Each structure stands twice: as C-alpha cells, then as structure tokens.
C-alpha cells in the first residue's frame, strides 16, 4: 500500500487538497467541547488535517505508511516552528504508543483502505488500547450509499473491497460500523452521512467506554 501512496504523493503535493477537510473542522469543534488536548491522526496522508490541528494548538501525533507523506509534514515542522510528532509506520503491525495515551484519535478515510477484516479488527483493537477511557474516536469511511459502491472489481467475496481506478477501496454499512464499535468497547455518539472530497461518507463520533 505504501508504494502506491508514495507515488501518488510524489506526483501531487496536495492530492487531497491544501486546506483542512470539512470533517477535521467538525472534529475540532467536537474536541474543544470535550477538552481534548492530545490527539493521534491515524493515516494522516500529506497532513492537511494534521497541520490544521497543530495550528489550532492541539498536541498532535501523526502516523502514515508513506514516507513521502511523513517527510512533507516534517518539512512543515521545520519551516513553521511546529512540533508535530510524525512517524512512518505500518499500522497493521500495531501503534507505537503506550496504553491510554491519547485523548482522541482522528482518522479521515483511513479505514476504507484495503484492510482485511482481521486487519481492520486489529486496528480498532489498537485504537482502543492507546485511547484513554472516555477518549474520543472520530473517523470517516466511504459509505454503502456512495455512487462507486459495488462498481469496479470486487477483491474478495466476503469483504466489500473493490478495485476502482487503480485504488482498492473498502465500503461500510452502518450495521458494520456499529458491530465494530460494540466489539471493541466503543459507544456511539452519532453517525452523520456527508458528501466530501467527491465521496459519500459516514462520519462517526464515538468514545471508549469504561468497563466496571
């Protein structure tokens, strides 16, 4: 996956746009309401939302599998006197952070990469591990209402992943999202359907609940 994105980001320095996503703006307001200070941008890409959060004064950590993306964030750090902690990692191997470390995890269209069901479950398990109790998990995914859903070539008969224009994309139903959250100790706050970046998305706002 990282080789594909290294090429994409090398060819286009603003592949997803220059300014922050609408989802990031919504999440920032949500973070402020919930007194969030330290966040992880999971699958940060070229960092347009990472940079937005950093400039807003949040303590921001960012991870991505593309070294090209991470290098661009580090260059931004140097030029703008910011202190974004950016790391190139394979999240499928685990998140390199302590338990209960973050107030919130933010992830924009990361989970709809071509992860297997087991890999996806592991990512949610890891997200739970590094979040504090009552920590927020805010993520967006391509929805089953997207016009590209079930177009292209289906990668696996048991998973809603399709190869479309050279990218492998996973689509989600609300039922699948709710099942994942329930399985990994997350309680739903709200799901919002939204059109952004030429995609129909589910915007998910939830939190890690405490087990007594």
Coordinates of C-alpha atoms in Angstrom, one line a residue:
X1 CA 0.0 0.0 0.0
X2 CA 2.8 2.4 0.9
X3 CA 4.4 2.2 -2.5
X4 CA 1.2 3.3 -4.2
X5 CA 0.8 6.3 -1.9
X6 CA 4.5 7.2 -2.1
X7 CA 4.0 7.6 -5.9
X8 CA 0.7 9.5 -5.5
X9 CA 2.1 11.9 -3.0
X10 CA 5.3 12.4 -5.0
X11 CA 3.3 13.2 -8.1
X12 CA 0.9 15.6 -6.4
X13 CA 1.9 17.5 -3.3
X14 CA -1.7 18.4 -2.5
X15 CA -3.5 15.2 -3.6
X16 CA -6.4 15.7 -1.2
X17 CA -6.4 19.5 -1.2
X18 CA -4.5 22.2 0.5
X19 CA -6.8 23.3 3.3
X20 CA -8.3 21.2 6.1
X21 CA -11.2 18.8 5.4
X22 CA -14.7 19.7 6.5
X23 CA -14.5 16.6 8.7
X24 CA -11.5 18.0 10.5
X25 CA -13.3 21.3 11.2
X26 CA -16.3 19.4 12.6
X27 CA -14.0 17.3 14.8
X28 CA -12.1 20.3 16.1
X29 CA -15.3 21.7 17.5
X30 CA -16.1 18.3 19.0
X31 CA -12.6 18.1 20.5
X32 CA -12.9 21.5 22.1
X33 CA -16.3 20.6 23.6
X34 CA -14.7 17.6 25.2
X35 CA -11.5 19.2 26.4
X36 CA -9.2 17.2 24.1
X37 CA -5.5 18.1 24.2
X38 CA -3.5 15.2 22.7
X39 CA -4.7 13.5 19.5
X40 CA -3.5 10.9 17.0
X41 CA -4.1 11.4 13.3
X42 CA -4.2 7.8 12.1
X43 CA -3.4 7.6 8.4
X44 CA -2.6 11.3 8.2
X45 CA -1.6 11.4 4.5
X46 CA 0.1 14.6 3.5
X47 CA -1.0 16.2 6.7
X48 CA -3.6 18.8 5.7
X49 CA -5.7 18.0 8.8
X50 CA -2.7 17.3 11.0
X51 CA -1.4 20.8 10.3
X52 CA -4.8 22.3 10.9
X53 CA -5.0 20.7 14.4
X54 CA -1.4 21.7 15.2
X55 CA -2.0 25.3 14.2
X56 CA -5.1 25.3 16.5
X57 CA -2.8 24.5 19.4
X58 CA -3.5 20.7 19.9
X59 CA -0.7 18.3 20.7
X60 CA -0.7 16.2 17.6
X61 CA 0.8 12.9 16.7
X62 CA 0.5 11.7 13.1
X63 CA 1.2 8.3 11.5
X64 CA 1.1 7.1 7.9
X65 CA 2.7 4.3 5.9
X66 CA 4.0 6.7 3.3
X67 CA 7.5 8.1 4.0
X68 CA 6.8 10.8 1.4
X69 CA 3.8 12.0 3.4
X70 CA 5.7 12.0 6.7
X71 CA 8.6 13.8 5.2
X72 CA 6.3 16.6 4.0
X73 CA 5.0 17.0 7.5
X74 CA 8.4 17.1 9.0
X75 CA 9.4 19.8 6.5
X76 CA 6.4 21.8 7.5
X77 CA 7.6 21.5 11.1
X78 CA 11.0 22.9 10.3
X79 CA 9.6 25.8 8.3
X80 CA 6.8 26.8 10.7
X81 CA 8.3 26.1 14.1
X82 CA 5.7 23.4 14.8
X83 CA 6.2 20.3 16.9
X84 CA 4.0 17.6 15.1
X85 CA 5.2 14.2 16.1
X86 CA 5.1 12.4 12.7
X87 CA 6.1 8.8 12.2
X88 CA 6.1 6.4 9.2
X89 CA 4.7 3.1 10.4
X90 CA 2.7 0.1 9.2
X91 CA -0.4 0.4 11.5
X92 CA -1.2 -3.2 10.8
X93 CA 1.8 -4.1 12.9
X94 CA 0.5 -2.0 15.9
X95 CA 0.5 1.6 17.1
X96 CA 3.9 2.6 18.7
X97 CA 2.3 4.3 21.7
X98 CA 1.6 3.5 25.3
X99 CA -1.8 2.3 26.6
X100 CA -4.3 5.1 27.5
X101 CA -2.1 7.8 25.8
X102 CA -4.4 9.8 23.7
X103 CA -7.5 12.0 24.4
X104 CA -8.7 11.4 20.9
X105 CA -8.0 9.6 17.6
X106 CA -8.9 11.2 14.4
X107 CA -8.9 9.2 11.1
X108 CA -10.2 10.6 7.8
X109 CA -10.9 7.8 5.2
X110 CA -8.1 5.6 6.5
X111 CA -10.2 2.6 7.5
X112 CA -11.5 2.3 3.9
X113 CA -8.2 1.2 2.6
X114 CA -7.8 -2.4 1.5
X115 CA -7.6 -3.9 5.0
X116 CA -8.8 -7.5 5.6
X117 CA -11.5 -8.0 8.2
X118 CA -8.9 -9.3 10.6
X119 CA -6.6 -6.3 10.0
X120 CA -9.5 -3.9 10.4
X121 CA -10.4 -5.5 13.7
X122 CA -6.8 -5.3 14.9
X123 CA -6.8 -1.5 14.1
X124 CA -9.9 -1.0 16.2
X125 CA -8.3 -3.0 19.0
X126 CA -5.2 -0.9 18.9
X127 CA -7.2 2.3 18.8
X128 CA -9.0 1.2 21.9
X129 CA -5.6 0.3 23.6
X130 CA -4.0 3.7 23.1
X131 CA -7.1 5.8 23.9
X132 CA -7.8 6.9 27.5
X133 CA -11.1 5.8 29.0
X134 CA -13.8 8.1 27.6
X135 CA -11.3 9.1 24.9
X136 CA -12.8 10.0 21.5
X137 CA -12.6 8.1 18.3
X138 CA -13.7 10.1 15.3
X139 CA -13.4 8.6 11.8
X140 CA -14.8 8.8 8.4
X141 CA -15.3 6.0 5.9
X142 CA -16.8 5.5 2.4
X143 CA -20.4 4.6 2.8
X144 CA -22.5 2.0 1.1
X145 CA -24.5 4.9 -0.3
X146 CA -21.5 6.1 -2.4
X147 CA -22.1 6.1 -6.1
X148 CA -19.0 3.9 -6.6
X149 CA -20.2 1.2 -4.2
X150 CA -20.1 -2.2 -5.9
X151 CA -18.5 -0.8 -9.0
X152 CA -15.1 -1.9 -10.2
X153 CA -13.7 -5.4 -9.4
X154 CA -14.5 -7.0 -6.1
X155 CA -11.3 -8.1 -4.4
X156 CA -12.8 -10.7 -2.1
X157 CA -16.3 -12.3 -2.0
X158 CA -16.5 -11.9 1.8
X159 CA -15.4 -8.2 2.0
X160 CA -16.8 -5.1 0.5
X161 CA -13.5 -4.0 -1.1
X162 CA -13.4 -3.0 -4.8
X163 CA -10.6 -2.0 -7.1
X164 CA -11.6 1.3 -8.7
X165 CA -9.4 3.4 -10.9
X166 CA -6.3 1.7 -9.5
X167 CA -7.2 2.0 -5.9
X168 CA -8.6 -0.7 -3.6
X169 CA -11.5 0.8 -1.5
X170 CA -13.5 -0.7 1.3
X171 CA -17.1 0.5 1.8
X172 CA -19.0 0.4 5.1
X173 CA -22.6 -0.1 6.1
X174 CA -23.9 1.5 9.3
X175 CA -24.5 -2.0 10.6
X176 CA -20.9 -3.0 10.2
X177 CA -19.7 0.2 11.9
X178 CA -21.9 -0.4 14.9
X179 CA -20.7 -4.0 15.1
X180 CA -17.1 -2.9 15.1
X181 CA -17.7 -0.3 17.8
X182 CA -19.6 -2.8 20.0
X183 CA -16.9 -5.4 19.6
X184 CA -14.1 -3.1 20.7
X185 CA -15.6 -1.2 23.6
X186 CA -16.7 2.0 21.8
X187 CA -20.0 3.7 22.4
X188 CA -21.7 5.6 19.6
X189 CA -22.3 9.3 20.0
X190 CA -23.5 9.9 16.4
X191 CA -23.1 8.9 12.8
X192 CA -23.6 11.6 10.1
X193 CA -23.8 10.9 6.4
X194 CA -21.9 13.5 4.4
X195 CA -20.6 14.3 0.9
X196 CA -17.0 15.4 0.9
X197 CA -14.0 15.0 -1.4
X198 CA -16.2 13.6 -4.1
X199 CA -17.2 10.7 -1.8
X200 CA -20.3 9.8 0.2
X201 CA -19.1 9.3 3.8
X202 CA -20.2 8.2 7.2
X203 CA -18.8 10.5 9.8
X204 CA -18.5 8.6 13.1
X205 CA -18.2 10.2 16.5
X206 CA -17.8 7.7 19.4
X207 CA -15.8 7.2 22.6
X208 CA -14.2 4.4 24.6
X209 CA -16.4 3.4 27.5
X210 CA -15.3 2.2 30.9
X211 CA -15.8 -1.4 31.9
X212 CA -16.7 -1.8 35.6

